[in-house]
XYZ file of C-alpha atoms in Angstrom:
378
model
C -0.052 -0.027 -0.010
C 1.376 3.422 -1.038
C 1.175 5.811 1.822
C 2.440 9.400 2.351
C 1.593 12.613 4.238
C 1.076 15.920 2.651
C 0.919 19.459 4.121
C -0.475 22.717 2.792
C -0.750 26.182 4.352
C -2.913 29.363 4.099
C -2.939 32.717 5.596
C -5.581 35.297 6.677
C -6.494 38.479 4.876
C -4.500 40.330 7.620
C -1.170 38.575 6.863
C 1.216 41.186 5.446
C 1.778 39.315 2.166
C -1.918 39.060 1.717
C -2.476 42.779 2.410
C -0.214 43.390 -0.492
C -1.969 40.988 -2.739
C -5.342 42.655 -2.009
C -3.948 46.243 -2.510
C -2.560 45.365 -5.810
C -5.776 43.671 -6.845
C -8.048 46.340 -5.488
C -6.102 48.900 -7.597
C -6.435 46.657 -10.643
C -10.348 46.381 -9.963
C -10.602 50.220 -9.862
C -8.922 50.555 -13.182
C -11.207 48.074 -14.699
C -14.323 49.743 -13.352
C -13.288 52.838 -15.233
C -11.361 51.375 -18.128
C -11.745 47.652 -19.161
C -8.725 48.055 -21.512
C -6.526 49.410 -18.813
C -3.093 47.842 -18.366
C -1.931 47.076 -14.763
C 1.125 45.552 -13.275
C 1.104 46.839 -9.626
C 3.329 45.711 -6.824
C 2.914 46.599 -3.083
C 5.229 46.408 -0.061
C 4.127 46.889 3.423
C 5.986 47.304 6.643
C 5.451 49.020 9.920
C 3.538 52.259 9.281
C 4.249 52.212 5.424
C 2.933 50.944 2.239
C 4.911 51.408 -0.978
C 3.018 50.977 -4.322
C 4.956 50.767 -7.485
C 4.462 49.449 -11.084
C 3.007 50.318 -14.476
C -0.550 51.476 -15.013
C -1.817 52.724 -18.384
C -5.472 53.831 -18.120
C -7.928 56.600 -19.159
C -9.345 56.544 -15.695
C -7.990 57.926 -12.441
C -7.209 55.815 -9.385
C -7.225 57.428 -6.078
C -4.720 55.001 -4.533
C -4.533 56.307 -0.932
C -8.244 56.123 -0.452
C -8.457 52.714 -1.921
C -5.713 51.457 0.345
C -7.092 53.002 3.510
C -10.540 51.559 2.889
C -9.123 48.136 2.348
C -7.047 48.184 5.449
C -10.041 49.263 7.474
C -12.173 46.398 6.050
C -9.397 43.901 6.894
C -9.500 45.081 10.475
C -6.323 47.278 11.059
C -8.407 49.877 13.016
C -6.676 49.933 16.354
C -3.323 51.560 17.127
C -2.627 48.712 19.568
C -2.109 46.402 16.606
C 1.049 48.335 15.751
C -0.447 49.097 12.297
C -3.442 51.353 11.404
C -5.408 52.123 8.375
C -5.395 55.808 9.022
C -2.098 56.416 10.379
C 0.189 54.660 7.839
C 2.062 56.527 5.054
C 1.314 55.606 1.501
C 3.994 56.156 -1.170
C 3.312 55.554 -4.856
C 5.816 55.290 -7.813
C 3.560 54.572 -10.921
C 4.580 54.778 -14.615
C 2.933 53.765 -17.853
C 3.424 50.326 -19.412
C 6.431 50.214 -21.690
C 5.455 50.897 -25.354
C 7.876 48.086 -26.440
C 5.536 45.741 -24.558
C 2.380 47.458 -25.572
C 3.048 47.103 -29.234
C 3.032 43.250 -28.790
C -0.038 43.227 -26.452
C -2.166 45.740 -28.489
C -2.234 43.347 -31.395
C -3.487 40.544 -29.210
C -0.140 38.893 -28.104
C 0.832 37.737 -24.637
C 2.048 40.354 -22.164
C 5.011 38.214 -21.228
C 6.729 34.926 -21.804
C 6.417 32.057 -19.246
C 4.861 28.747 -18.408
C 1.630 28.287 -16.472
C 0.063 25.340 -14.838
C -3.409 24.114 -13.830
C -4.380 21.180 -11.716
C -7.405 19.241 -10.674
C -8.069 16.131 -8.691
C -11.338 14.271 -7.819
C -10.393 13.883 -4.101
C -12.781 16.754 -3.197
C -16.146 18.112 -4.593
C -14.201 21.268 -5.671
C -11.867 19.040 -7.609
C -8.947 20.539 -5.445
C -6.486 18.924 -3.154
C -7.891 18.401 0.368
C -5.032 19.824 2.327
C -5.155 23.343 0.793
C -9.067 23.353 0.864
C -8.962 22.681 4.611
C -6.155 25.227 5.175
C -8.154 27.932 3.319
C -11.370 26.987 5.373
C -9.521 27.335 8.662
C -8.286 30.856 8.046
C -11.571 31.940 6.530
C -13.254 30.824 9.694
C -10.462 32.449 11.786
C -11.299 35.755 10.240
C -15.109 35.168 10.605
C -14.855 34.562 14.445
C -12.654 37.719 14.686
C -14.975 39.980 12.656
C -18.155 38.759 14.348
C -16.633 39.250 17.715
C -17.209 35.555 18.626
C -13.504 35.690 19.767
C -13.056 39.376 20.277
C -9.402 39.163 21.349
C -8.239 38.068 17.933
C -6.250 40.376 15.658
C -6.030 40.298 11.839
C -2.746 38.251 11.199
C -2.933 34.543 11.187
C -1.967 31.317 9.375
C -2.934 27.687 9.076
C -1.260 24.502 8.063
C -2.886 21.029 7.544
C -1.193 17.642 7.153
C -3.321 14.899 5.504
C -2.421 11.204 5.450
C -2.901 9.584 2.044
C -3.199 5.939 1.144
C -3.064 4.808 -2.571
C -3.264 8.561 -3.535
C -6.555 9.164 -1.674
C -6.770 11.285 1.502
C -7.663 9.217 4.597
C -7.374 11.463 7.567
C -5.942 14.799 9.026
C -3.093 13.967 11.350
C -1.837 17.545 12.249
C -3.170 21.124 12.212
C -1.339 24.323 12.913
C -3.383 27.444 13.647
C -1.605 30.744 14.568
C -3.639 33.815 15.348
C -2.523 37.235 16.469
C -4.298 38.105 19.697
C -4.629 40.872 22.422
C -2.035 40.798 25.168
C -3.102 39.111 28.348
C -5.004 36.197 26.930
C -3.800 32.882 28.251
C -2.305 30.186 25.850
C -4.794 27.741 27.240
C -7.854 29.917 26.406
C -6.681 30.617 22.860
C -6.041 26.805 22.312
C -9.377 25.751 23.662
C -11.341 28.446 21.835
C -9.565 27.828 18.541
C -9.983 24.067 18.785
C -13.678 24.385 19.433
C -14.774 27.277 17.295
C -12.380 26.980 14.290
C -10.513 23.504 13.978
C -13.368 21.190 15.003
C -16.000 23.547 13.453
C -14.388 23.356 9.984
C -12.878 19.894 9.832
C -15.382 17.000 9.849
C -15.049 14.776 12.883
C -14.647 11.659 10.788
C -11.768 13.220 8.916
C -9.799 14.115 11.930
C -7.475 11.224 13.173
C -8.397 10.310 16.785
C -4.970 11.391 17.956
C -4.451 14.264 15.711
C -1.917 16.946 16.765
C -2.970 20.551 17.154
C -0.472 23.388 17.436
C -1.925 26.699 18.406
C 0.477 29.712 18.316
C 3.317 27.314 18.761
C 5.847 29.888 20.329
C 3.248 30.472 23.004
C 2.541 34.060 22.202
C 1.423 36.084 19.047
C 0.703 39.644 20.194
C 3.027 41.534 17.761
C 1.966 40.633 14.273
C 0.999 42.084 10.983
C 3.121 44.714 9.213
C 4.535 45.638 12.657
C 6.352 42.237 12.785
C 6.678 41.179 9.132
C 7.218 42.927 5.863
C 4.865 41.923 3.132
C 5.265 41.889 -0.632
C 2.851 41.149 -3.483
C 3.267 37.671 -4.904
C 4.975 35.915 -2.017
C 2.153 33.316 -1.435
C 1.909 31.789 -4.887
C 1.552 28.227 -3.514
C -1.207 29.333 -1.146
C -2.928 30.975 -4.096
C -2.853 27.743 -6.225
C -2.865 24.119 -5.014
C -0.974 24.112 -1.808
C 2.133 22.422 -3.387
C 0.230 19.799 -5.368
C 0.966 20.129 -9.065
C 3.662 22.445 -10.451
C 3.985 26.217 -10.475
C 5.335 28.296 -13.329
C 6.594 31.021 -10.679
C 4.564 34.056 -11.792
C 2.117 35.514 -9.255
C -1.476 36.623 -10.138
C -2.265 39.738 -7.947
C -2.015 43.196 -9.513
C -1.877 41.855 -13.192
C -4.509 42.740 -15.668
C -5.812 39.849 -17.880
C -3.486 40.532 -20.741
C -0.781 39.074 -18.499
C -0.688 35.289 -19.132
C 0.703 34.701 -15.613
C -2.799 35.224 -14.478
C -5.044 34.347 -17.411
C -3.416 31.237 -18.686
C -3.051 29.917 -15.054
C -6.829 30.386 -14.800
C -7.460 28.859 -18.127
C -5.167 25.800 -17.398
C -7.224 25.266 -14.226
C -10.338 25.579 -16.260
C -9.143 22.812 -18.636
C -7.789 20.487 -15.996
C -10.997 20.839 -13.898
C -13.226 20.005 -16.880
C -11.120 17.049 -17.775
C -11.464 15.681 -14.307
C -15.179 16.649 -14.051
C -15.825 14.740 -17.310
C -14.465 11.586 -15.696
C -11.827 10.836 -18.251
C -9.208 11.267 -15.528
C -9.004 11.313 -11.841
C -6.114 13.821 -11.761
C -4.912 16.185 -14.396
C -2.127 18.897 -14.710
C -2.029 21.161 -17.741
C 0.913 23.328 -18.704
C 0.664 26.251 -21.097
C 3.551 28.257 -22.390
C 3.763 31.599 -24.158
C 6.141 34.052 -25.865
C 5.799 37.790 -25.352
C 3.873 39.347 -28.204
C 2.635 36.058 -29.652
C -0.988 35.021 -29.566
C -1.070 31.241 -29.243
C 0.886 29.046 -26.772
C 4.141 27.530 -27.892
C 3.256 24.239 -26.165
C 0.376 22.566 -24.344
C 1.168 19.658 -22.035
C -1.398 17.419 -20.450
C -0.462 14.961 -17.646
C -3.236 12.653 -16.415
C -0.921 10.654 -14.061
C -1.752 7.328 -15.667
C -5.527 7.839 -14.864
C -6.598 8.986 -18.368
C -9.137 7.050 -20.343
C -7.869 8.638 -23.569
C -4.320 9.474 -24.657
C -2.854 12.792 -23.602
C -2.080 13.673 -27.179
C -5.711 13.245 -28.081
C -6.680 15.656 -25.274
C -4.155 18.302 -26.494
C -5.615 17.762 -30.046
C -9.155 18.462 -28.681
C -7.988 21.638 -26.825
C -6.141 23.026 -29.905
C -9.089 22.321 -32.261
C -11.886 23.655 -30.038
C -10.549 26.541 -27.855
C -8.864 29.825 -28.564
C -5.914 30.009 -26.086
C -4.759 33.435 -27.209
C -4.820 36.039 -24.394
C -7.954 37.638 -26.106
C -9.587 34.207 -26.488
C -9.223 33.300 -22.985
C -10.325 36.758 -21.710
C -13.469 36.475 -23.733
C -14.230 32.856 -22.696
C -13.856 33.589 -19.060
C -15.263 37.144 -19.226
C -12.074 38.450 -17.295
C -12.403 42.207 -17.991
C -14.432 42.738 -14.784
C -13.464 44.143 -11.388
C -13.477 40.804 -9.698
C -9.854 40.471 -8.510
C -9.604 41.615 -4.939
C -11.917 38.689 -3.989
C -9.378 36.319 -5.500
C -6.490 37.613 -3.474
C -7.490 35.827 -0.304
C -8.300 32.115 0.419
C -7.219 30.750 -2.997
C -7.859 31.610 -6.632
C -9.141 27.982 -7.217
C -11.790 25.859 -5.798
C -14.263 28.704 -5.243
C -17.815 28.393 -6.328
C -18.775 32.069 -6.247
C -20.008 33.589 -9.647
C -16.867 35.750 -10.278
C -14.753 32.546 -10.617
C -15.676 31.662 -14.164
C -12.634 29.408 -14.519
C -14.284 26.988 -12.084
C -17.203 26.274 -14.488
C -17.455 22.748 -15.789
C -19.165 23.555 -19.226
C -16.551 21.778 -21.325
C -17.097 18.220 -20.090
C -18.959 17.167 -23.236
C -16.082 18.212 -25.331
C -13.845 15.600 -23.718
C -16.519 13.007 -23.013
C -17.326 12.971 -26.852
C -13.713 11.711 -27.415
C -14.380 8.439 -25.390
């Protein structure tokens, strides 16, 4: 019997890196509200008392960046000076220029906004066709934010992380053997109270009882204290949580982040489309697992290569699947944007709790409307 353990992590919306992802995507959304053809490549850095926003933005609209940032920080929950970081008392510095005309001349004609390789992945081990460890890790930090914002646990602060270890047998998840949950908290709260509260209201609320190993290990704030957190304790940067954003370590990653990039950037759009393809292949039942790689050249419309890996679970050859994709789908940036309706201000929502496995209407790349295409090949 093949057996292994696999671990994935996630972070809350108040984690410094996720603050940056959300800022970058909130700016992108504001551009797209005014100008669906705007070009955005926006990077954010946050540290104690400071946000620095740089990048390239070309638009006919006007983005009031400081007000967008302060509103976002307030919604996340950085409203108290005791947290060491406050939405209304932090400096905001911007250094924005227009997109290079050398890049624009290739993109304006429908070509890719950069070179690179992008991956999509799907597995039938969960109803979302996502790996179980990352889905549980996301659910834990979403619940952590919920109990904080509803004052169910009013001593929690915005920063937090989760980590989930799942035992597999014969490539199928069997049980959760370990959970790590770290949450920033007010001073003076005992470690025992935090552990008891988070076990009851978060961990055992989120993870089904029959999925938790009887002797599972729970680590809550493992150092014993997490009062100083957020940007006061840790500098954040856009794009440092690319594995959290995707499949938690299952499948490969091309290296490019998503946040702050408009849909002409294939880092984002081709990754979404690769997930769309992989999910539909698995949803059709022709494979139990699937990984897609798409690769692009800057300024060129169609991918240089398409790779399909069904991990020996495919009912038709991988070459046949590639042929179906090339024959029936337009994988140019414009074609993918049109198919998934990506020129909408939907991206701040993607910047927390994963870009994949989400069933909200904005996440069009999670649709399974291509299954017949693949089933007809059987």
